[in-house]
């Protein structure tokens, strides 16, 4: 029977266990979006994960949507990430960089007065996260066909910078209502060109990004992050099972390192559709505890499980799971703050 503590392969990467640290925005970068020394300590503390997937990291200044999130387009950012990666590797950890463009989930205040971009000029519902005073999302500017190629190039440049920084691979953020997800879903993509309409067209941008990053890393070091039934940031698709069957089949053909599926429990299990079409490393995530994770891996429904909040408050989560020890609760008030409180001050069992 497969255990969470068994080693496994994710494409060309060997993981020491099947417990993954999920990517989580924590807003501890500098105002210039350079990773901080505090972030170095944070990731080092959690290096026993089979794989760390870094917080979402913008591929360009156009792709930012939150204060104090890191980037990967400048030499200062690359050098700072290099210090983090070297420290994680010194503890025998493995870490992928998550590549991110938020698309319409931004505001001109964060973009030097420029309008956010999207597949179509359709606003996200709700208020912009963390900005004060509160304001609704603006109607984004629809990208021209020619501009899309430039964003694909931004992802490739970011993948190259991630290699310079020493990461073990990259994960493409195609979930949670951000730019690639906006192209995938027919509620946010009303385009009439080669990037809109049919499922094949709406997923074209994703696969161009995957293949561009694979030109740098090889497909076996490129993962893809999906939220098949996610509704965050006004996401909805009229035929999600068909959409994600196509996406999974294309990722299967490319032999990517892994597919990461974030999907809450519900009546329509799209992750099972992905599993049918994709035979590679499947990582699942959304409110798992140890018992449910063990059942999921032993049954073959997925190959690994990612944990978010539990890794925030339990830096040695792997060892706590192994010993079936009591888990610490996370302080949600410090998720998007600054400083060490609720970030690097959680105790390990040894402490």
XYZ file of C-alpha atoms in Angstrom:
351
model
C 0.000 0.000 0.000
C 1.309 3.448 -0.951
C 2.073 5.742 1.984
C 2.376 9.513 2.253
C 5.933 8.919 3.424
C 7.011 6.923 0.362
C 9.358 8.487 -2.163
C 7.974 9.143 -5.639
C 8.773 10.628 -9.034
C 7.228 13.819 -10.349
C 8.421 13.934 -13.930
C 12.202 14.218 -13.729
C 12.133 15.086 -10.011
C 12.426 12.589 -7.148
C 10.470 13.539 -4.028
C 11.414 12.107 -0.619
C 7.740 11.925 0.411
C 4.286 12.722 -0.962
C 3.562 15.666 1.331
C 3.686 18.891 -0.678
C 3.750 22.446 0.614
C 1.068 24.293 -1.341
C 1.821 27.714 -2.845
C 0.530 30.498 -0.591
C 0.690 34.272 -0.934
C 2.080 35.729 2.314
C 3.041 39.344 1.324
C 6.499 39.316 2.930
C 8.500 40.530 -0.065
C 9.846 44.080 -0.163
C 7.965 46.981 -1.737
C 10.199 46.418 -4.787
C 8.916 42.821 -4.927
C 12.301 41.370 -3.965
C 12.182 38.240 -1.759
C 13.288 38.993 1.789
C 15.570 37.265 4.297
C 12.429 36.529 6.307
C 11.133 34.511 3.344
C 14.406 32.567 3.348
C 13.818 31.506 6.946
C 10.185 30.643 6.212
C 10.988 28.248 3.389
C 13.961 26.732 5.202
C 11.749 25.839 8.165
C 9.488 23.826 5.814
C 12.171 22.124 3.732
C 11.177 18.596 4.865
C 8.210 18.688 2.463
C 8.590 16.296 -0.445
C 8.246 19.392 -2.602
C 7.788 23.074 -1.780
C 5.846 25.027 -4.366
C 6.698 28.665 -3.801
C 4.193 31.426 -3.352
C 2.840 32.840 -6.604
C 5.554 34.949 -8.239
C 4.794 37.486 -10.946
C 6.467 37.036 -14.316
C 6.333 40.769 -15.117
C 5.288 44.115 -13.604
C 2.052 43.826 -15.611
C 1.210 40.585 -13.825
C 1.050 41.839 -10.216
C -2.169 42.107 -8.243
C -1.261 42.360 -4.554
C 1.083 44.404 -2.393
C 4.486 42.934 -1.410
C 4.298 39.789 -3.518
C 7.572 38.695 -5.156
C 8.597 38.849 -8.788
C 11.115 37.033 -10.970
C 11.858 39.574 -13.729
C 14.779 41.549 -12.243
C 18.340 40.603 -11.323
C 17.731 41.660 -7.704
C 14.756 39.309 -7.498
C 16.716 36.445 -9.060
C 19.618 36.932 -6.620
C 17.278 36.995 -3.629
C 15.480 33.851 -4.777
C 18.877 32.202 -5.287
C 19.674 32.710 -1.590
C 16.363 31.087 -0.653
C 16.827 28.113 -2.982
C 20.386 27.491 -1.804
C 19.206 27.477 1.811
C 16.386 25.011 1.034
C 18.780 22.748 -0.876
C 21.238 22.852 2.041
C 18.505 21.138 4.051
C 17.900 18.572 1.288
C 14.644 20.246 0.263
C 13.175 20.551 -3.232
C 11.440 23.705 -4.447
C 9.565 24.757 -7.608
C 8.810 28.390 -8.415
C 5.159 29.149 -9.175
C 4.877 31.495 -12.167
C 1.981 33.957 -12.051
C 0.140 36.617 -14.002
C -3.044 37.832 -12.313
C -4.667 39.328 -15.412
C -7.810 41.258 -14.477
C -7.412 40.590 -10.725
C -5.490 43.820 -10.203
C -5.914 47.588 -10.097
C -4.274 50.603 -11.770
C -2.770 51.558 -8.380
C -0.618 48.427 -8.588
C 0.214 48.889 -12.281
C 1.569 52.461 -12.409
C -1.786 53.692 -13.627
C -2.157 51.127 -16.403
C -5.328 49.087 -16.775
C -5.239 45.370 -15.904
C -5.384 43.042 -18.919
C -7.563 40.009 -19.591
C -8.811 37.858 -22.458
C -11.971 39.990 -22.599
C -13.130 43.310 -21.169
C -15.149 41.704 -18.356
C -14.590 42.831 -14.777
C -14.033 40.488 -11.860
C -16.770 40.862 -9.251
C -15.994 42.164 -5.781
C -13.337 44.453 -4.305
C -9.600 44.458 -4.941
C -7.806 42.458 -2.239
C -5.876 44.310 0.473
C -6.060 47.803 -1.080
C -7.486 50.704 0.926
C -9.804 52.446 0.570
C -11.876 49.537 -0.779
C -12.662 49.702 -4.475
C -14.285 47.396 -7.007
C -12.253 45.683 -9.700
C -12.046 47.780 -12.844
C -13.086 46.595 -16.293
C -9.834 45.212 -17.750
C -8.400 45.902 -21.167
C -8.789 42.989 -23.591
C -5.427 41.764 -24.860
C -4.732 41.939 -28.579
C -3.733 38.703 -30.285
C -0.216 40.073 -30.744
C 0.151 40.941 -27.055
C -0.508 37.356 -25.982
C 2.767 36.227 -27.547
C 4.560 38.817 -25.427
C 3.087 37.395 -22.228
C 4.107 33.876 -23.278
C 7.622 35.278 -23.662
C 7.366 36.791 -20.161
C 6.640 33.323 -18.779
C 9.603 31.864 -20.678
C 11.911 34.615 -19.390
C 10.659 33.944 -15.870
C 11.360 30.223 -16.324
C 14.895 31.074 -17.438
C 15.361 33.308 -14.394
C 14.075 30.509 -12.161
C 16.754 28.239 -13.598
C 19.423 30.871 -12.917
C 18.139 31.089 -9.337
C 18.624 27.321 -8.960
C 15.036 26.140 -8.566
C 14.227 22.473 -9.210
C 11.508 23.389 -11.705
C 8.535 25.688 -12.241
C 4.796 25.428 -11.727
C 2.495 27.419 -14.018
C -0.383 29.054 -12.158
C -3.450 28.307 -14.290
C -5.978 28.404 -11.443
C -7.951 30.572 -9.014
C -9.257 33.084 -11.541
C -5.897 34.505 -12.668
C -4.922 35.196 -16.276
C -4.551 31.665 -17.661
C -7.711 30.579 -15.843
C -9.489 33.586 -17.328
C -8.625 32.267 -20.789
C -9.797 28.741 -19.922
C -13.272 29.641 -18.639
C -16.010 30.699 -21.051
C -17.514 33.078 -18.465
C -14.429 35.318 -18.690
C -13.282 34.562 -22.249
C -15.571 35.936 -24.979
C -12.854 36.249 -27.628
C -13.555 35.639 -31.313
C -9.975 34.854 -32.393
C -7.737 31.775 -32.002
C -7.786 32.173 -28.202
C -11.566 32.091 -27.704
C -14.678 30.091 -28.488
C -13.871 26.381 -28.527
C -12.199 24.532 -25.666
C -9.140 23.989 -27.850
C -8.877 27.714 -28.498
C -9.476 28.774 -24.899
C -6.747 26.416 -23.674
C -4.266 27.469 -26.383
C -2.651 30.129 -24.184
C -2.033 27.623 -21.372
C -0.276 25.176 -23.667
C 1.806 27.885 -25.298
C 3.015 28.874 -21.826
C 3.666 25.234 -20.861
C 5.662 24.596 -24.025
C 7.614 27.857 -23.704
C 8.651 26.964 -20.144
C 9.483 23.438 -21.301
C 11.898 24.905 -23.857
C 13.889 26.007 -20.823
C 13.298 23.132 -18.398
C 11.937 20.184 -20.355
C 8.334 19.133 -19.706
C 9.510 16.862 -16.871
C 10.354 19.911 -14.739
C 7.179 21.888 -15.463
C 4.048 21.468 -13.317
C 0.592 22.964 -13.878
C -1.741 24.292 -11.177
C -5.494 23.943 -11.872
C -8.722 24.670 -9.965
C -11.212 22.578 -11.950
C -14.364 23.605 -10.116
C -13.131 26.813 -8.560
C -15.391 29.850 -8.384
C -12.922 32.309 -6.839
C -12.582 35.607 -8.717
C -15.859 35.053 -10.572
C -14.773 31.894 -12.382
C -17.304 29.632 -14.083
C -17.343 27.402 -17.132
C -20.415 25.943 -18.791
C -18.804 22.517 -19.370
C -15.955 22.003 -16.857
C -15.745 18.227 -17.326
C -15.166 18.622 -21.063
C -12.738 21.499 -20.546
C -10.563 19.661 -18.041
C -10.669 16.376 -19.932
C -9.073 18.231 -22.846
C -6.570 20.047 -20.619
C -5.566 16.849 -18.815
C -5.212 14.888 -22.043
C -2.893 17.525 -23.505
C -0.811 17.607 -20.325
C -0.637 13.810 -20.452
C 0.669 14.004 -24.017
C 3.331 16.478 -22.933
C 4.414 14.364 -19.912
C 4.550 17.324 -17.544
C 6.101 16.864 -14.112
C 2.764 16.995 -12.316
C -0.747 18.350 -12.332
C -1.874 20.081 -9.143
C -5.671 20.124 -8.660
C -7.325 22.334 -6.094
C -10.950 21.309 -5.736
C -13.203 21.418 -2.688
C -15.502 18.511 -1.886
C -18.710 18.680 -3.870
C -21.171 16.844 -6.036
C -19.191 17.241 -9.261
C -15.731 15.701 -8.939
C -13.708 17.142 -11.820
C -10.440 15.922 -10.264
C -11.602 12.372 -11.048
C -12.019 13.451 -14.682
C -8.439 14.744 -14.659
C -7.230 11.463 -13.134
C -8.857 9.482 -15.951
C -7.139 11.531 -18.655
C -3.785 12.106 -16.934
C -1.617 9.244 -15.672
C 1.309 11.270 -14.328
C 1.905 12.692 -10.870
C -1.391 14.124 -9.599
C -1.256 16.379 -6.534
C -4.531 17.292 -4.831
C -5.307 20.079 -2.400
C -8.191 21.671 -0.483
C -8.770 21.216 3.253
C -7.105 17.803 3.588
C -6.211 16.342 6.974
C -3.867 13.411 7.574
C -6.568 10.734 7.523
C -8.163 11.934 4.306
C -4.742 12.368 2.684
C -3.750 8.812 3.567
C -6.975 7.435 2.074
C -6.521 9.494 -1.074
C -2.971 8.320 -1.736
C -3.531 4.674 -0.777
C -6.600 4.468 -3.042
C -4.716 5.877 -6.033
C -7.105 8.805 -6.436
C -3.988 10.991 -6.315
C -0.249 10.481 -5.902
C 0.495 13.254 -3.415
C -1.368 15.766 -1.257
C -0.567 19.447 -0.798
C -1.197 21.277 2.467
C -1.478 25.023 2.928
C -2.667 26.277 6.301
C -1.259 23.250 8.110
C 2.195 24.069 6.728
C 1.825 27.686 7.839
C 1.429 26.772 11.507
C 3.412 23.518 11.499
C 6.785 24.052 9.824
C 7.726 20.431 10.586
C 4.406 19.079 9.297
C 5.989 15.959 7.801
C 7.427 14.885 11.148
C 4.220 15.737 13.001
C 2.273 13.570 10.559
C 4.823 10.780 10.937
C 4.498 10.857 14.716
C 0.754 11.616 14.574
C 1.440 14.528 16.888
C -0.854 17.371 17.778
C -1.003 20.145 15.171
C -0.844 23.871 15.847
C -3.584 26.171 14.559
C -2.806 28.981 12.134
C -3.409 32.627 12.965
C -5.425 33.896 9.987
C -4.929 37.548 10.985
C -1.249 37.268 10.029
C -1.664 35.512 6.657
C -1.215 38.760 4.681
C 0.825 40.858 7.075
C 4.494 41.711 7.451
C 7.131 40.670 9.943
C 7.751 37.307 11.607
C 4.521 37.054 13.621
C 2.436 34.220 12.258
C 5.131 33.555 9.661
C 8.413 32.270 11.071
C 7.552 32.143 14.797
C 5.622 28.856 14.854
C 7.399 26.205 16.933
C 8.552 22.794 15.751
C 8.217 19.647 17.845
C 11.924 19.811 18.607
C 11.564 23.329 19.974
